[in-house]
Coordinates of N, CA, C and O and ligand atoms in Angstrom, one line a residue:
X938 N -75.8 82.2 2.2 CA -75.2 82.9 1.0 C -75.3 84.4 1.2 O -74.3 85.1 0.8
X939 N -76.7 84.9 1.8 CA -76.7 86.4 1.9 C -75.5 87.0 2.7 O -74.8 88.0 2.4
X940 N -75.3 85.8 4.0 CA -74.5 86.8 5.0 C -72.5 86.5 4.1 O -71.6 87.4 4.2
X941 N -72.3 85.6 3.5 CA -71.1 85.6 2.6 C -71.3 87.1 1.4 O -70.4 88.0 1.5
X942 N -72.0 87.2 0.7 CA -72.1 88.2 0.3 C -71.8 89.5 0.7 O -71.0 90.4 0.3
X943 N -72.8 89.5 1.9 CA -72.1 90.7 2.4 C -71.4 91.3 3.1 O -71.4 92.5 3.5
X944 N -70.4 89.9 3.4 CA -69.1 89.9 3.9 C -68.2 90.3 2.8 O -67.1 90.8 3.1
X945 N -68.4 90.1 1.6 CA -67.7 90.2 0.4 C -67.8 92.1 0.2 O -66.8 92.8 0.0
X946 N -69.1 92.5 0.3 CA -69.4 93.8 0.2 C -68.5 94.6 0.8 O -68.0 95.5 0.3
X947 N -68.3 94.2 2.0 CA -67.8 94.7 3.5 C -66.1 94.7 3.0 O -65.4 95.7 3.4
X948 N -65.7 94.0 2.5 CA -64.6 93.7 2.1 C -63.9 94.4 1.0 O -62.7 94.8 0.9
X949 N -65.2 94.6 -0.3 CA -65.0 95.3 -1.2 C -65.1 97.4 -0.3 O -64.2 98.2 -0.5
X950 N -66.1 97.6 0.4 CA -65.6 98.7 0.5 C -64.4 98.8 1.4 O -63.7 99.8 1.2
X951 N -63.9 98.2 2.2 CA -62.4 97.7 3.1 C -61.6 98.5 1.5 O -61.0 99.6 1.6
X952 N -61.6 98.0 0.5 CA -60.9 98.0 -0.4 C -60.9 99.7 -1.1 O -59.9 100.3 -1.6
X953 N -62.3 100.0 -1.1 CA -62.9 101.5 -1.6 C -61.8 102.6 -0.3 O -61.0 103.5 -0.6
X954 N -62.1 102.2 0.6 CA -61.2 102.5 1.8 C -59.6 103.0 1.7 O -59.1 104.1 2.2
X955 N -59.2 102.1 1.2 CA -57.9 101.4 1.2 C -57.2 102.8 0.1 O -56.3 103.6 0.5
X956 N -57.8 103.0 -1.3 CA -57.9 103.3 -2.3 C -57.6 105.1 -2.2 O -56.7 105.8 -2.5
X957 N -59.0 105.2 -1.6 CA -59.7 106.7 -1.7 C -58.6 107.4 -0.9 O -57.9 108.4 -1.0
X958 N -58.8 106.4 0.3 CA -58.2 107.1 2.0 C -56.7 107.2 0.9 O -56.7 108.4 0.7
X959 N -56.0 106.8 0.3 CA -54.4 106.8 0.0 C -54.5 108.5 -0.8 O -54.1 109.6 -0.5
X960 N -55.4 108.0 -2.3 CA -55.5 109.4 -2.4 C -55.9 110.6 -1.9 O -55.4 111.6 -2.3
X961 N -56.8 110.7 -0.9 CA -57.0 111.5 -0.4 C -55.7 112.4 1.0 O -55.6 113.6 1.4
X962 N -54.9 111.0 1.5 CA -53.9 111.8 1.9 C -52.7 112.4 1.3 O -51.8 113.1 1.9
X963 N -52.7 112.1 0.0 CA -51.9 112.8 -0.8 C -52.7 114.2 -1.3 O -52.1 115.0 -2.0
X964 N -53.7 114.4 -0.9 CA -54.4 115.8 -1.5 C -53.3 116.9 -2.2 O -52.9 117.3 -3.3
X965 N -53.1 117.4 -0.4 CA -51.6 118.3 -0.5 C -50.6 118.2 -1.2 O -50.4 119.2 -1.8
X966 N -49.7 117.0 -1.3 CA -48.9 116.9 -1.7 C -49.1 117.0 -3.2 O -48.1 117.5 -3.8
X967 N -50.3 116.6 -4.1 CA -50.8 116.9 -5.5 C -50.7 118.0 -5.9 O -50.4 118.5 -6.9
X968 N -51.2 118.5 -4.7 CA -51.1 120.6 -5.3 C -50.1 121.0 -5.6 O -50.0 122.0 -6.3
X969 N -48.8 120.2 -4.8 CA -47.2 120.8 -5.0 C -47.0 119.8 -5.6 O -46.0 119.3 -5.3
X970 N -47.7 119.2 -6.8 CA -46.9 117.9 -7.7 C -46.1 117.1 -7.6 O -45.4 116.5 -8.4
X971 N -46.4 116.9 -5.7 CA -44.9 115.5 -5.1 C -46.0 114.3 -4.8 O -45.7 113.9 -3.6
X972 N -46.8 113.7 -5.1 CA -47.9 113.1 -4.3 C -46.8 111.7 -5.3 O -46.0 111.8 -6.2
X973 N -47.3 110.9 -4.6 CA -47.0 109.6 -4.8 C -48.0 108.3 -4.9 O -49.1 108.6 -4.4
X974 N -48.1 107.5 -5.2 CA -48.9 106.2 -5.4 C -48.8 105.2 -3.8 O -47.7 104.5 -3.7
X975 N -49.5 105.1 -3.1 CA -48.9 104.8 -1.7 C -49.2 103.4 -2.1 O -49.4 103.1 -3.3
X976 N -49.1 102.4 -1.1 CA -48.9 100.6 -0.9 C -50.1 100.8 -0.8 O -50.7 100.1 -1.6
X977 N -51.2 101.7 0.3 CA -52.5 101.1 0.1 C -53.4 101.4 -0.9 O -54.4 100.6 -1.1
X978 N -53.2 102.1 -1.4 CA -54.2 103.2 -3.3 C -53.5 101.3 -4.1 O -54.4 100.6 -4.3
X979 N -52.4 100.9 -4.4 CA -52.0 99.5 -4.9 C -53.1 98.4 -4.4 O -54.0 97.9 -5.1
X980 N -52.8 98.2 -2.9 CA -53.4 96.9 -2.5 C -55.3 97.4 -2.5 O -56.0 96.6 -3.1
X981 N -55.7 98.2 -2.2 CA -57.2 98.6 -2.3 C -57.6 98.4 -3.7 O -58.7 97.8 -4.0
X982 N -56.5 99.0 -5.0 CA -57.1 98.5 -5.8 C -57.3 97.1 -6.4 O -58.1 96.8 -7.3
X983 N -56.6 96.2 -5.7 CA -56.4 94.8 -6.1 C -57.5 93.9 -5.4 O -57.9 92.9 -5.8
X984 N -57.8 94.8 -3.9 CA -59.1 94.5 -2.9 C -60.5 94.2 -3.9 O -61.4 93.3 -4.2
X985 N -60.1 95.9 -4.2 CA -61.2 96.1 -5.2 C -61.3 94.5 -6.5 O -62.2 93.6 -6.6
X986 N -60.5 94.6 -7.0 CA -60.4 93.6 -8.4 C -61.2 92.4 -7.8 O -62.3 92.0 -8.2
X987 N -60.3 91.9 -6.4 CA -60.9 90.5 -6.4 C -62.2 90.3 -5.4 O -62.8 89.2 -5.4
X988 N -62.7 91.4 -4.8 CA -63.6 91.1 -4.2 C -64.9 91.3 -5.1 O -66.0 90.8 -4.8
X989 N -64.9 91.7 -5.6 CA -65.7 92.3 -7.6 C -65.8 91.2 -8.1 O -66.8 90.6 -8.2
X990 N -64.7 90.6 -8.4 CA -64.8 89.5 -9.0 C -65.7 88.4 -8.3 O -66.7 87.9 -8.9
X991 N -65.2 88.0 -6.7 CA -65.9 86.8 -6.2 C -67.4 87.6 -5.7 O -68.3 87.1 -5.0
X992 N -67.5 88.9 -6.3 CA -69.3 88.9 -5.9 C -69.8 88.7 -7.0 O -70.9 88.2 -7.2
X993 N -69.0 89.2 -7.6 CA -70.2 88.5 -9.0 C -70.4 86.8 -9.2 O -71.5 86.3 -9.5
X994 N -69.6 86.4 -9.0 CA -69.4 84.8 -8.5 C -70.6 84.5 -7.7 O -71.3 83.7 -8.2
X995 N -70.8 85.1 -6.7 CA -71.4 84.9 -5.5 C -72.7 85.3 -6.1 O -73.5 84.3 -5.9
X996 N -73.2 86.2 -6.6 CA -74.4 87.1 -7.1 C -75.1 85.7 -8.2 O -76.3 85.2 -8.2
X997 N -73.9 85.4 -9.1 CA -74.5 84.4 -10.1 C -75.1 83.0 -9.5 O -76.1 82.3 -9.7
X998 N -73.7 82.9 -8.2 CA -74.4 80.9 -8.0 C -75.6 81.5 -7.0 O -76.3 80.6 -6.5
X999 N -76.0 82.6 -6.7 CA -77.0 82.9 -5.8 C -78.0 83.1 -6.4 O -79.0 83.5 -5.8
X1000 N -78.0 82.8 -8.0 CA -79.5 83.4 -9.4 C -79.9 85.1 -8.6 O -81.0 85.5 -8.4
X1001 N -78.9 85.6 -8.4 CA -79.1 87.2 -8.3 C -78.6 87.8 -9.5 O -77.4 87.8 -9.8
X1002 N -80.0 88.5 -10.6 CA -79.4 89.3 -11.3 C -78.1 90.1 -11.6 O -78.0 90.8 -10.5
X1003 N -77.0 90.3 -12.3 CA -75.7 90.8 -12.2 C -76.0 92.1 -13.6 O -76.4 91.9 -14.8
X1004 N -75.8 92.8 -13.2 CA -75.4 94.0 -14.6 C -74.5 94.0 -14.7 O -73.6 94.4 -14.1
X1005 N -74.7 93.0 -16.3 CA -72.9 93.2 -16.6 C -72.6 94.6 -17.1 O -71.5 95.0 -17.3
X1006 N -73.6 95.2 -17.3 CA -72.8 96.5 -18.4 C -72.0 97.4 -17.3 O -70.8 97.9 -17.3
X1007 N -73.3 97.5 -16.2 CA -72.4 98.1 -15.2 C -71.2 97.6 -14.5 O -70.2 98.3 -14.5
X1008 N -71.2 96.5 -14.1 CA -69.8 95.9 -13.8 C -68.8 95.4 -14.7 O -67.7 94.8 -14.5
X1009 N -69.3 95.9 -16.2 CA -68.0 95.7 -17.1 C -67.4 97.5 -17.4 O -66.4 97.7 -18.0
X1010 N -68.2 98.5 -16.9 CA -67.9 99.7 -16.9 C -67.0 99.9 -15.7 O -65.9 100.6 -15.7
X1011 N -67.6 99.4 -14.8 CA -66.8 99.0 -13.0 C -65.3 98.5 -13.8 O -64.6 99.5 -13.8
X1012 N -64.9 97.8 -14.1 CA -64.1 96.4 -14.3 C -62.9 97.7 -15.5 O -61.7 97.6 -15.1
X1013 N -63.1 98.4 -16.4 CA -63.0 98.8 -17.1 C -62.6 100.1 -16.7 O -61.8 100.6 -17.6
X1014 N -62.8 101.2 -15.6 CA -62.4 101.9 -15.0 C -61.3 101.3 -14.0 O -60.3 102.0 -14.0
X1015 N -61.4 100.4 -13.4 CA -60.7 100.0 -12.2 C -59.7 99.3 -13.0 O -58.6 99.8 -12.5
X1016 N -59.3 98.5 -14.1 CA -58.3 98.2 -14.9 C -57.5 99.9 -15.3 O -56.3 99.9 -15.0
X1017 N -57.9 100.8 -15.6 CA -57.1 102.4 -15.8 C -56.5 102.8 -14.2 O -55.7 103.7 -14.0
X1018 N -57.0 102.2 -13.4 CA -56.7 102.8 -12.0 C -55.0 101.8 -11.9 O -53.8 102.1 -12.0
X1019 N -56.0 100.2 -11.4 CA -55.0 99.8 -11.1 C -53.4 99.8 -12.0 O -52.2 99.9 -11.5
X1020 N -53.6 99.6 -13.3 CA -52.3 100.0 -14.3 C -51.5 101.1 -14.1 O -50.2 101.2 -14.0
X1021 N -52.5 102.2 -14.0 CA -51.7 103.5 -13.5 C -50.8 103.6 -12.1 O -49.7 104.1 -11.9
X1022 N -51.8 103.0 -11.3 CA -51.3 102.8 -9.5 C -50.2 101.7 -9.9 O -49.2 101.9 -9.3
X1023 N -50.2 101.0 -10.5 CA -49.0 99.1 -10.3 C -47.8 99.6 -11.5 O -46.7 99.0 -11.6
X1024 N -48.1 100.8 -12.5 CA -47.2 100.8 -13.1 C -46.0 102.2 -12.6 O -44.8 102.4 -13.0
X1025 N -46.5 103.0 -11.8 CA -46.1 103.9 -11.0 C -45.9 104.0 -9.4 O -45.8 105.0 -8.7
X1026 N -45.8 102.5 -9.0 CA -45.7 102.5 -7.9 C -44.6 102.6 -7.4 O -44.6 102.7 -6.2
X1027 N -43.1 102.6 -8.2 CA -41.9 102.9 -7.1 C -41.7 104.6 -7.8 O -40.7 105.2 -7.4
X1028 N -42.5 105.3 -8.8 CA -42.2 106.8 -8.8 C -42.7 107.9 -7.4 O -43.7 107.9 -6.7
X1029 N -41.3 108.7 -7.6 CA -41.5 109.3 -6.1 C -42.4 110.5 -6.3 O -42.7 111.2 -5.3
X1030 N -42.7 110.7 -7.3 CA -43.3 112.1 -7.3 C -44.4 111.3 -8.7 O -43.9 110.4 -9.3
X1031 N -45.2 111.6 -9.1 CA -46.9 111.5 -9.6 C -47.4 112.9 -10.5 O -47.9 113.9 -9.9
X1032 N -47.3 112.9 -11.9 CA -47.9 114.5 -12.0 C -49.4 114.3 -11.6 O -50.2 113.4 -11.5
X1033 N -49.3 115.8 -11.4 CA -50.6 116.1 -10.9 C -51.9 115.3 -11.5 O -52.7 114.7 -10.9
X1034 N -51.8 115.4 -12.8 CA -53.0 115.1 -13.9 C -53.3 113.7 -13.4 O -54.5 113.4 -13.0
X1035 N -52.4 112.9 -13.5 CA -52.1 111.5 -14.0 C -53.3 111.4 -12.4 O -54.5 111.0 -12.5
X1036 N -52.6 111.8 -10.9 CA -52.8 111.7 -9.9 C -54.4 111.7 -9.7 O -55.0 110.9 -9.1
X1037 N -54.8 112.7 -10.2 CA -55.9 113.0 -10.2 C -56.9 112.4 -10.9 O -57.9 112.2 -10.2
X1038 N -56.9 111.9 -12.1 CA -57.2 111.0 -12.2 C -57.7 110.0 -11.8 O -58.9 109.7 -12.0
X1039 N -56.6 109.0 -11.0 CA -57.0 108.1 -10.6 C -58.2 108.2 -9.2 O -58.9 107.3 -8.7
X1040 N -58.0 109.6 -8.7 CA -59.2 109.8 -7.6 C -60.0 110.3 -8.2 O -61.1 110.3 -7.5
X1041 N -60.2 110.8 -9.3 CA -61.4 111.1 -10.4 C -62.2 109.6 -10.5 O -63.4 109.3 -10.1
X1042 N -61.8 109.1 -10.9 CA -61.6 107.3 -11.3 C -62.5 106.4 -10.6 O -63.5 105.8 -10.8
X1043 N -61.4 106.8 -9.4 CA -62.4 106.1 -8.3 C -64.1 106.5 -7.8 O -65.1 105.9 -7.6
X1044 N -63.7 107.9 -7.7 CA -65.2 108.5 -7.2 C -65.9 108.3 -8.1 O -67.0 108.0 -7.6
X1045 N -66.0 108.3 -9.5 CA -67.0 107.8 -10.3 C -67.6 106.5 -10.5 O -68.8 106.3 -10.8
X1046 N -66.6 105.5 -10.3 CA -66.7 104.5 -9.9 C -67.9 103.9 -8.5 O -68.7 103.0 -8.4
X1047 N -67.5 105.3 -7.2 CA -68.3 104.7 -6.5 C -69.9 105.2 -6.9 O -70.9 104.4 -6.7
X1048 N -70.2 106.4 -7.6 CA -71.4 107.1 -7.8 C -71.6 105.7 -8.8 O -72.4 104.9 -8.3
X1049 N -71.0 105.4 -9.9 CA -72.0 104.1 -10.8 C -72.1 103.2 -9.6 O -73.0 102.5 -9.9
X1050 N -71.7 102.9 -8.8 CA -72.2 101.5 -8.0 C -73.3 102.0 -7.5 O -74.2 101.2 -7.7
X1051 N -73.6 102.7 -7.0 CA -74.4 103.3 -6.0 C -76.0 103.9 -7.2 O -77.2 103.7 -6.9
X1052 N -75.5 104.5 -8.1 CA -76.6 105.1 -8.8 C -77.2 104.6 -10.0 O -78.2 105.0 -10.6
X1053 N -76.3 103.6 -10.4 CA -76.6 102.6 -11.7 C -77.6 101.1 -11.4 O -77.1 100.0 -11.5
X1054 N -78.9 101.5 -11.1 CA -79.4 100.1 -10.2 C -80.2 99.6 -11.4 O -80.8 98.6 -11.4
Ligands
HEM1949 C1 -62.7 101.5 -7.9 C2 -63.5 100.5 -8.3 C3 -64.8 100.1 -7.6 C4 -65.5 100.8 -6.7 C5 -65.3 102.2 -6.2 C6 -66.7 100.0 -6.4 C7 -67.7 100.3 -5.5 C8 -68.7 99.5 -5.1 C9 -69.7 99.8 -4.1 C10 -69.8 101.2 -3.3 C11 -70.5 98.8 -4.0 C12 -71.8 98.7 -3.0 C13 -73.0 99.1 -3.8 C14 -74.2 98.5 -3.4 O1 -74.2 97.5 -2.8 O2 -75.3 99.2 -3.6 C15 -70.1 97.8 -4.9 C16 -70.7 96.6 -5.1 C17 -70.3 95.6 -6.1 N1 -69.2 95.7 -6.9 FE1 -67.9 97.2 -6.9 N2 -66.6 98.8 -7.1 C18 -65.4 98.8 -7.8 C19 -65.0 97.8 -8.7 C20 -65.6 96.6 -8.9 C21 -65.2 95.6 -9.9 C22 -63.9 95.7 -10.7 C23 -66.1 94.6 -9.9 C24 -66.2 93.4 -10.7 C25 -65.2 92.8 -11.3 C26 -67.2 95.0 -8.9 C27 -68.3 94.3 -8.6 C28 -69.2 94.6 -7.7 C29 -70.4 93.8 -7.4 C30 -70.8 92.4 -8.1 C31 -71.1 94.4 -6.4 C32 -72.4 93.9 -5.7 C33 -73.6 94.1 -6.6 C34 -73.9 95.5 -7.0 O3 -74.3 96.3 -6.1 O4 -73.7 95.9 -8.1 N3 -66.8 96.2 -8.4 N4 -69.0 98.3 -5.6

């Protein structure tokens, strides 16, 4: 069960990856207000959703403690991401704010995983 787990992990940051890496190559383009919502910032967030989901799965049939407050804060952030990213995904241009955001979003997201023990 450990090594499924944290193949799950491995998969969810694949997903952190997927997400960050999209915003972050739009950096530039945010400063001139053309940045866009790319296919991978979409599918990373969805990485994200379901590999979250089957660790908690995995955490419970394993009788490993789960914080839900923290993974309903997790869950609750990443629902404002993904809506934003899936409802803006064929706009060619992204305002700045909105954009930023969602890489605000995310980075907070990884500091609560990491610092919320
Ligand atoms: C942008 C959104 C998210 C980010 C950046 C993120 C980040 C992370 C990171 C970095 C870890 C590894 C932390 C560690 O093992 O110490 C982790 C673990 C985990 N994540 Fe996420 N996560 C996100 C969304 C979610 C969602 C939506 C769920 C559940 C529905 C979830 C459930 C979990 C679980 C169960 C673990 C393993 C146990 C734990 O360390 O809390 N995550 N996440």
């Amino acid at each position: 069960m450990d090594v499924l787990i944290h193949v799950f992990v491995a998969l969810h940051i694949i997903g952190i990856a997927s997400l960050l890496g999209g915003f972050l190559t739009q950096l530039r383009a945010m400063g001139d207000g053309t940045a866009r919502f790319t296919p991978a910032m979409l599918h990373g967030a969805l990485t994200m959703l379901v590999t979250g989901a089957v660790l908690v799965g995995l955490n419970q049939a394993d009788d490993q403690t789960v914080n839900n407050i923290k993974i309903g804060v997790k869950l609750a952030l990443l629902v404002v991401i993904l809506g934003l990213v899936y409802v803006k995904r064929d706009d060619e241009k992204v305002e700045k704010g909105l954009f930023a955001l969602v890489g605000g979003l995310t980075t907070v997201n990884i500091f609560i995983a990491v610092l919320w023990t």
